[in-house]
Structure formats: structure tokens, C-alpha cells
Amino acid sequence: MDYERHHRPSFTELELTLDEGDEVRTEAGSMVSHSDGVTVETRAEGGLLSSLKRSVLGGESFFVNTFEAERPGTLTLAPALPGDIVQYELRDESLFVQSSSFLAAETGVDLDTKFGGSRSFFGGEGLFLLELSGRGLTFLSSYGAISVVSLDPGERHVVDTGHVVAFEDTVDFSVERVGGLKSTLFSGEGLVCEFEGPGNIWTQSRSPDAFLAWLIPNLPSNGAGNGSA
């Protein structure tokens, strides 16, 4: 399976070139188009309980689409939010991904949710992270541009929880408040994730929560603009 990314970095599409027999799992609703001879099957990945956990707790769709090439063809995918797409090849390891950033993966990659206890992302990004494990290519999407931060052993880096895309399983993390309670409530920042290397973390330049916090107060109220007194 080969891939190309078009229209980077603001409105990236992922084009996969599939050989006969290739299969790829994708987040439901991410398909833009596919060529003739590529079929799709929608199912609850990993069974009912696993799908419920991933959907209700991980913030992902209950269903996962599996595309299979009955003959060579192409499949084009795009995430829900405008931004970039990065690839990561798993080699019998794990990658932790924030809710909404999973786009697609080869069928050798397993999807699950991982509870982090008191260390979890409880600041609007959910109590659970998606855990991708196994072997194969996986593709992650962002809201805005993606940056990679490479940490040496013992090196620390702080990221707002809304800007985290993913991190390798070699990276330790904890979720902390920004300063004291007053700073958390009034600074506009809230919670941050403190990472400690070694390993890589991926961040996004925009936060969905920050966008919603701006958008919702600016939405017209019911009846606005209908001419009623």
C-alpha cells in the first residue's frame, strides 16, 4: 500500500493506492471517494464491548469501516476538521492518540482504549486515550498544523491538553492544572499535559475545545433575526 497527501497542511486529503487484497480500517465518515473494485464493510471493531468502550469513553465512532481492494485501486480519506495528516509505522509497539485524531490504519494495527487513571486527559479530551498497537501503518489527523517534539531521556515538555495529537508509549505523562485553581478557572488555559522523554509527541496548532469555547457564545439565540418584537 502506497500513500500520498494532497493539499497540505491546511486541508489535507490522504490518497491510498491499494494492491489487490489490501485492507485498511478507517474512522467512520472519513471516506471521500474510492475507485471501482474497492469494497467497504462497516462493523463494530473488536466486538460490542470493545466498540462501546471506544465510542463512549474514547470519543471515537462506534463503527469502523474496513475497505478491501478486490483489484488494484485507490481510496481517498479526509478528517472532519481542517488540518494535516501524518503517518506512523507501528513495529510491535503502542501509540497513544487523543480522541478524534485517528484516521486510518492497516489491519495489523489493533484499536483499543486505554485508561490512564489520575493521569488521564480529563480536561475536555475524555478520560480515555486510544491505544494503537501491533504492526502496520497508521494515519493521524490534526486540527491545524502538526508539530513533532522529540524528547531525550528525562527531558520534559508541557502541552495544553487540547493541542495533543499523539505520543509514543516510551513517553511518560501526567495531567496538571495551570498554576493554582484561580489560574485554571480564569487564565483561559485550564489543564496541561506534562511529558517526560524519551520519545516523540505530536501537537496540533489549533484546539477544538478552544474553537467551541469561542463559537458557542457567538451563535445566534433562538428567534434572533426573525423580526419578532
PDB file of C-alpha atoms in Angstrom, residues 22-228:
ATOM      1  CA  ASP A  22      -5.030  -4.840   0.618  1.00  0.00           C
ATOM      2  CA  GLU A  23      -7.258  -3.877   3.538  1.00  0.00           C
ATOM      3  CA  VAL A  24      -7.374  -0.702   5.604  1.00  0.00           C
ATOM      4  CA  ARG A  25      -9.518   0.299   8.578  1.00  0.00           C
ATOM      5  CA  THR A  26     -10.811   3.874   8.737  1.00  0.00           C
ATOM      6  CA  GLU A  27     -12.797   6.045  11.078  1.00  0.00           C
ATOM      7  CA  ALA A  28     -16.461   6.094  10.023  1.00  0.00           C
ATOM      8  CA  GLY A  29     -17.324   9.106   7.858  1.00  0.00           C
ATOM      9  CA  SER A  30     -13.768   9.769   6.669  1.00  0.00           C
ATOM     10  CA  MET A  31     -14.145   8.428   3.119  1.00  0.00           C
ATOM     11  CA  VAL A  32     -14.067  10.993   0.311  1.00  0.00           C
ATOM     12  CA  SER A  33     -14.052   8.560  -2.641  1.00  0.00           C
ATOM     13  CA  HIS A  34     -12.738   5.234  -3.901  1.00  0.00           C
ATOM     14  CA  SER A  35     -12.202   3.590  -7.262  1.00  0.00           C
ATOM     15  CA  ASP A  36     -14.260   0.738  -8.672  1.00  0.00           C
ATOM     16  CA  GLY A  37     -13.350  -2.616  -7.164  1.00  0.00           C
ATOM     17  CA  VAL A  38     -12.771  -1.290  -3.636  1.00  0.00           C
ATOM     18  CA  THR A  39     -15.415  -2.613  -1.244  1.00  0.00           C
ATOM     19  CA  VAL A  40     -16.344  -1.486   2.258  1.00  0.00           C
ATOM     20  CA  GLU A  41     -17.657  -3.342   5.282  1.00  0.00           C
ATOM     21  CA  THR A  42     -18.883  -1.487   8.374  1.00  0.00           C
ATOM     22  CA  ARG A  43     -18.692  -3.317  11.672  1.00  0.00           C
ATOM     23  CA  ALA A  44     -18.216  -2.896  15.404  1.00  0.00           C
ATOM     24  CA  GLU A  45     -14.462  -3.427  15.616  1.00  0.00           C
ATOM     25  CA  GLY A  46     -13.398  -5.887  18.326  1.00  0.00           C
ATOM     26  CA  GLY A  47     -16.959  -6.800  19.287  1.00  0.00           C
ATOM     27  CA  LEU A  48     -19.753  -4.975  21.095  1.00  0.00           C
ATOM     28  CA  LEU A  49     -17.991  -4.199  24.380  1.00  0.00           C
ATOM     29  CA  SER A  50     -14.776  -3.013  22.766  1.00  0.00           C
ATOM     30  CA  SER A  51     -16.710  -0.789  20.361  1.00  0.00           C
ATOM     31  CA  LEU A  52     -18.813   0.689  23.160  1.00  0.00           C
ATOM     32  CA  LYS A  53     -15.699   1.458  25.181  1.00  0.00           C
ATOM     33  CA  ARG A  54     -14.015   3.111  22.204  1.00  0.00           C
ATOM     34  CA  SER A  55     -17.140   5.110  21.314  1.00  0.00           C
ATOM     35  CA  VAL A  56     -18.473   6.195  24.714  1.00  0.00           C
ATOM     36  CA  LEU A  57     -15.162   6.532  26.546  1.00  0.00           C
ATOM     37  CA  GLY A  58     -12.662   7.161  23.775  1.00  0.00           C
ATOM     38  CA  GLY A  59     -14.726   9.650  21.810  1.00  0.00           C
ATOM     39  CA  GLU A  60     -14.480   7.688  18.559  1.00  0.00           C
ATOM     40  CA  SER A  61     -17.191   6.256  16.324  1.00  0.00           C
ATOM     41  CA  PHE A  62     -18.865   3.027  17.443  1.00  0.00           C
ATOM     42  CA  PHE A  63     -18.304   1.647  13.951  1.00  0.00           C
ATOM     43  CA  VAL A  64     -15.130   1.236  11.908  1.00  0.00           C
ATOM     44  CA  ASN A  65     -15.068   0.863   8.121  1.00  0.00           C
ATOM     45  CA  THR A  66     -12.829  -1.762   6.542  1.00  0.00           C
ATOM     46  CA  PHE A  67     -12.004  -1.174   2.879  1.00  0.00           C
ATOM     47  CA  GLU A  68     -10.675  -4.049   0.750  1.00  0.00           C
ATOM     48  CA  ALA A  69      -9.301  -3.880  -2.775  1.00  0.00           C
ATOM     49  CA  GLU A  70     -10.700  -6.701  -4.888  1.00  0.00           C
ATOM     50  CA  ARG A  71      -8.384  -5.353  -7.590  1.00  0.00           C
ATOM     51  CA  PRO A  72      -5.824  -2.517  -7.590  1.00  0.00           C
ATOM     52  CA  GLY A  73      -7.438   0.830  -6.836  1.00  0.00           C
ATOM     53  CA  THR A  74      -7.412   3.994  -4.764  1.00  0.00           C
ATOM     54  CA  LEU A  75      -9.107   5.215  -1.600  1.00  0.00           C
ATOM     55  CA  THR A  76      -9.228   8.884  -0.581  1.00  0.00           C
ATOM     56  CA  LEU A  77      -9.822   9.914   3.038  1.00  0.00           C
ATOM     57  CA  ALA A  78     -10.161  13.220   4.873  1.00  0.00           C
ATOM     58  CA  PRO A  79     -10.686  14.081   8.560  1.00  0.00           C
ATOM     59  CA  ALA A  80     -13.657  16.026   9.885  1.00  0.00           C
ATOM     60  CA  LEU A  81     -11.593  19.070  10.902  1.00  0.00           C
ATOM     61  CA  PRO A  82      -9.300  21.119   8.623  1.00  0.00           C
ATOM     62  CA  GLY A  83      -5.666  20.323   9.223  1.00  0.00           C
ATOM     63  CA  ASP A  84      -2.809  17.984   8.416  1.00  0.00           C
ATOM     64  CA  ILE A  85      -2.260  14.211   8.306  1.00  0.00           C
ATOM     65  CA  VAL A  86       0.833  12.331   9.475  1.00  0.00           C
ATOM     66  CA  GLN A  87       1.778   8.673   9.170  1.00  0.00           C
ATOM     67  CA  TYR A  88       3.371   6.420  11.778  1.00  0.00           C
ATOM     68  CA  GLU A  89       4.527   2.840  11.290  1.00  0.00           C
ATOM     69  CA  LEU A  90       3.996   0.608  14.307  1.00  0.00           C
ATOM     70  CA  ARG A  91       6.504  -2.198  14.843  1.00  0.00           C
ATOM     71  CA  ASP A  92       5.129  -4.289  17.717  1.00  0.00           C
ATOM     72  CA  GLU A  93       4.687  -1.214  19.886  1.00  0.00           C
ATOM     73  CA  SER A  94       1.936   1.131  21.048  1.00  0.00           C
ATOM     74  CA  LEU A  95       0.972   4.688  20.180  1.00  0.00           C
ATOM     75  CA  PHE A  96      -1.446   6.735  22.295  1.00  0.00           C
ATOM     76  CA  VAL A  97      -3.778   9.020  20.338  1.00  0.00           C
ATOM     77  CA  GLN A  98      -6.199  11.659  21.520  1.00  0.00           C
ATOM     78  CA  SER A  99      -9.881  11.409  20.690  1.00  0.00           C
ATOM     79  CA  SER A 100     -10.715  12.383  17.072  1.00  0.00           C
ATOM     80  CA  SER A 101      -7.159  12.118  15.727  1.00  0.00           C
ATOM     81  CA  PHE A 102      -7.346   8.525  14.455  1.00  0.00           C
ATOM     82  CA  LEU A 103      -7.980   8.432  10.698  1.00  0.00           C
ATOM     83  CA  ALA A 104      -6.902   5.042   9.305  1.00  0.00           C
ATOM     84  CA  ALA A 105      -4.640   2.047   9.831  1.00  0.00           C
ATOM     85  CA  GLU A 106      -3.633  -1.199   8.207  1.00  0.00           C
ATOM     86  CA  THR A 107      -5.446  -4.237   9.572  1.00  0.00           C
ATOM     87  CA  GLY A 108      -2.362  -5.384  11.512  1.00  0.00           C
ATOM     88  CA  VAL A 109      -2.941  -2.458  13.893  1.00  0.00           C
ATOM     89  CA  ASP A 110      -5.291  -3.065  16.838  1.00  0.00           C
ATOM     90  CA  LEU A 111      -7.501  -0.287  18.228  1.00  0.00           C
ATOM     91  CA  ASP A 112      -8.397  -0.070  21.895  1.00  0.00           C
ATOM     92  CA  THR A 113      -8.970   2.489  24.640  1.00  0.00           C
ATOM     93  CA  LYS A 114      -6.504   2.931  27.467  1.00  0.00           C
ATOM     94  CA  PHE A 115      -7.482   4.164  30.927  1.00  0.00           C
ATOM     95  CA  GLY A 116      -4.832   6.355  32.478  1.00  0.00           C
ATOM     96  CA  GLY A 117      -6.322   6.713  35.952  1.00  0.00           C
ATOM     97  CA  SER A 118      -5.462  10.001  37.626  1.00  0.00           C
ATOM     98  CA  ARG A 119      -3.036  10.743  34.774  1.00  0.00           C
ATOM     99  CA  SER A 120      -5.767  10.754  32.129  1.00  0.00           C
ATOM    100  CA  PHE A 121      -6.913  13.566  29.867  1.00  0.00           C
ATOM    101  CA  PHE A 122      -9.852  14.783  31.945  1.00  0.00           C
ATOM    102  CA  GLY A 123      -9.750  18.348  30.625  1.00  0.00           C
ATOM    103  CA  GLY A 124     -12.344  18.052  27.865  1.00  0.00           C
ATOM    104  CA  GLU A 125     -10.452  15.426  25.871  1.00  0.00           C
ATOM    105  CA  GLY A 126     -12.010  12.468  27.689  1.00  0.00           C
ATOM    106  CA  LEU A 127     -10.886  10.059  30.381  1.00  0.00           C
ATOM    107  CA  PHE A 128      -9.546   7.573  27.880  1.00  0.00           C
ATOM    108  CA  LEU A 129      -6.940   7.611  25.141  1.00  0.00           C
ATOM    109  CA  LEU A 130      -6.987   5.482  22.024  1.00  0.00           C
ATOM    110  CA  GLU A 131      -4.215   2.896  22.052  1.00  0.00           C
ATOM    111  CA  LEU A 132      -2.953   1.706  18.677  1.00  0.00           C
ATOM    112  CA  SER A 133      -0.749  -1.392  18.845  1.00  0.00           C
ATOM    113  CA  GLY A 134       0.647  -4.125  16.612  1.00  0.00           C
ATOM    114  CA  ARG A 135       2.327  -3.767  13.237  1.00  0.00           C
ATOM    115  CA  GLY A 136       1.458  -1.584  10.263  1.00  0.00           C
ATOM    116  CA  LEU A 137       0.951   1.947   9.010  1.00  0.00           C
ATOM    117  CA  THR A 138      -1.428   4.254  10.833  1.00  0.00           C
ATOM    118  CA  PHE A 139      -2.539   7.759   9.859  1.00  0.00           C
ATOM    119  CA  LEU A 140      -3.381  10.531  12.311  1.00  0.00           C
ATOM    120  CA  SER A 141      -5.143  13.819  11.647  1.00  0.00           C
ATOM    121  CA  SER A 142      -4.966  17.181  13.380  1.00  0.00           C
ATOM    122  CA  TYR A 143      -6.923  20.390  13.762  1.00  0.00           C
ATOM    123  CA  GLY A 144      -4.452  22.840  12.244  1.00  0.00           C
ATOM    124  CA  ALA A 145      -0.789  22.107  11.615  1.00  0.00           C
ATOM    125  CA  ILE A 146       1.136  19.248  13.252  1.00  0.00           C
ATOM    126  CA  SER A 147       4.474  19.641  15.008  1.00  0.00           C
ATOM    127  CA  VAL A 148       6.740  16.876  16.344  1.00  0.00           C
ATOM    128  CA  VAL A 149       8.648  17.280  19.593  1.00  0.00           C
ATOM    129  CA  SER A 150      11.448  14.758  20.182  1.00  0.00           C
ATOM    130  CA  LEU A 151      12.364  14.328  23.853  1.00  0.00           C
ATOM    131  CA  ASP A 152      15.629  12.957  25.176  1.00  0.00           C
ATOM    132  CA  PRO A 153      15.601  10.740  28.301  1.00  0.00           C
ATOM    133  CA  GLY A 154      14.480  12.852  31.256  1.00  0.00           C
ATOM    134  CA  GLU A 155      13.628  15.870  29.085  1.00  0.00           C
ATOM    135  CA  ARG A 156      10.256  17.436  29.867  1.00  0.00           C
ATOM    136  CA  HIS A 157       7.758  19.337  27.748  1.00  0.00           C
ATOM    137  CA  VAL A 158       4.373  20.868  28.654  1.00  0.00           C
ATOM    138  CA  VAL A 159       1.435  20.891  26.198  1.00  0.00           C
ATOM    139  CA  ASP A 160      -2.128  22.131  26.624  1.00  0.00           C
ATOM    140  CA  THR A 161      -4.329  19.020  26.595  1.00  0.00           C
ATOM    141  CA  GLY A 162      -6.378  20.360  23.677  1.00  0.00           C
ATOM    142  CA  HIS A 163      -3.274  20.525  21.492  1.00  0.00           C
ATOM    143  CA  VAL A 164      -2.075  16.932  21.978  1.00  0.00           C
ATOM    144  CA  VAL A 165      -2.391  14.626  18.951  1.00  0.00           C
ATOM    145  CA  ALA A 166      -0.395  11.549  19.984  1.00  0.00           C
ATOM    146  CA  PHE A 167       2.679  10.288  21.823  1.00  0.00           C
ATOM    147  CA  GLU A 168       4.824   7.161  21.862  1.00  0.00           C
ATOM    148  CA  ASP A 169       4.480   4.626  24.654  1.00  0.00           C
ATOM    149  CA  THR A 170       8.018   5.358  25.842  1.00  0.00           C
ATOM    150  CA  VAL A 171       6.909   8.833  26.945  1.00  0.00           C
ATOM    151  CA  ASP A 172       5.634   9.275  30.493  1.00  0.00           C
ATOM    152  CA  PHE A 173       2.913  11.837  31.150  1.00  0.00           C
ATOM    153  CA  SER A 174       0.781  13.468  33.816  1.00  0.00           C
ATOM    154  CA  VAL A 175      -2.077  15.977  33.649  1.00  0.00           C
ATOM    155  CA  GLU A 176      -1.747  19.089  35.800  1.00  0.00           C
ATOM    156  CA  ARG A 177      -3.555  22.383  36.401  1.00  0.00           C
ATOM    157  CA  VAL A 178      -2.065  25.634  35.128  1.00  0.00           C
ATOM    158  CA  GLY A 179      -0.872  27.159  38.395  1.00  0.00           C
ATOM    159  CA  GLY A 180      -3.496  27.134  41.139  1.00  0.00           C
ATOM    160  CA  LEU A 181      -7.268  26.847  40.948  1.00  0.00           C
ATOM    161  CA  LYS A 182      -7.650  30.580  40.174  1.00  0.00           C
ATOM    162  CA  SER A 183      -5.320  30.264  37.194  1.00  0.00           C
ATOM    163  CA  THR A 184      -7.194  27.183  35.970  1.00  0.00           C
ATOM    164  CA  LEU A 185     -10.559  28.956  36.148  1.00  0.00           C
ATOM    165  CA  PHE A 186      -9.620  32.399  34.834  1.00  0.00           C
ATOM    166  CA  SER A 187      -6.447  32.168  32.742  1.00  0.00           C
ATOM    167  CA  GLY A 188      -8.175  30.566  29.767  1.00  0.00           C
ATOM    168  CA  GLU A 189      -5.662  27.718  29.796  1.00  0.00           C
ATOM    169  CA  GLY A 190      -7.112  25.058  32.126  1.00  0.00           C
ATOM    170  CA  LEU A 191      -5.158  21.785  32.121  1.00  0.00           C
ATOM    171  CA  VAL A 192      -1.814  20.851  30.640  1.00  0.00           C
ATOM    172  CA  CYS A 193      -0.066  17.574  29.975  1.00  0.00           C
ATOM    173  CA  GLU A 194       3.493  17.245  31.272  1.00  0.00           C
ATOM    174  CA  PHE A 195       5.526  14.802  29.180  1.00  0.00           C
ATOM    175  CA  GLU A 196       8.866  13.256  30.043  1.00  0.00           C
ATOM    176  CA  GLY A 197      11.096  11.546  27.472  1.00  0.00           C
ATOM    177  CA  PRO A 198      12.437   9.619  25.792  1.00  0.00           C
ATOM    178  CA  GLY A 199      10.178   9.593  22.759  1.00  0.00           C
ATOM    179  CA  ASN A 200       8.145  11.711  20.368  1.00  0.00           C
ATOM    180  CA  ILE A 201       4.962  13.688  20.894  1.00  0.00           C
ATOM    181  CA  TRP A 202       2.786  15.237  18.179  1.00  0.00           C
ATOM    182  CA  THR A 203       0.929  18.505  18.760  1.00  0.00           C
ATOM    183  CA  GLN A 204      -1.666  20.448  16.770  1.00  0.00           C
ATOM    184  CA  SER A 205      -1.688  24.211  16.324  1.00  0.00           C
ATOM    185  CA  ARG A 206      -5.427  24.551  16.978  1.00  0.00           C
ATOM    186  CA  SER A 207      -7.632  23.246  19.800  1.00  0.00           C
ATOM    187  CA  PRO A 208     -11.199  22.037  19.096  1.00  0.00           C
ATOM    188  CA  ASP A 209     -12.213  22.965  22.643  1.00  0.00           C
ATOM    189  CA  ALA A 210     -10.865  26.490  22.267  1.00  0.00           C
ATOM    190  CA  PHE A 211     -12.757  26.881  18.987  1.00  0.00           C
ATOM    191  CA  LEU A 212     -16.008  25.695  20.587  1.00  0.00           C
ATOM    192  CA  ALA A 213     -15.457  27.999  23.556  1.00  0.00           C
ATOM    193  CA  TRP A 214     -15.266  30.916  21.098  1.00  0.00           C
ATOM    194  CA  LEU A 215     -18.052  29.721  18.788  1.00  0.00           C
ATOM    195  CA  ILE A 216     -20.849  28.779  21.168  1.00  0.00           C
ATOM    196  CA  PRO A 217     -21.247  32.224  22.843  1.00  0.00           C
ATOM    197  CA  ASN A 218     -21.353  33.806  19.374  1.00  0.00           C
ATOM    198  CA  LEU A 219     -24.122  31.604  17.991  1.00  0.00           C
ATOM    199  CA  PRO A 220     -27.447  33.426  17.491  1.00  0.00           C
ATOM    200  CA  SER A 221     -30.049  32.678  20.134  1.00  0.00           C
ATOM    201  CA  ASN A 222     -33.435  31.192  19.239  1.00  0.00           C
ATOM    202  CA  GLY A 223     -35.616  33.715  17.483  1.00  0.00           C
ATOM    203  CA  ALA A 224     -32.762  36.049  16.602  1.00  0.00           C
ATOM    204  CA  GLY A 225     -33.225  37.685  13.243  1.00  0.00           C
ATOM    205  CA  ASN A 226     -36.818  36.520  12.748  1.00  0.00           C
ATOM    206  CA  GLY A 227     -38.247  40.017  13.027  1.00  0.00           C
ATOM    207  CA  SER A 228     -40.210  39.325  16.225  1.00  0.00           C
TER     208      SER A 228
END
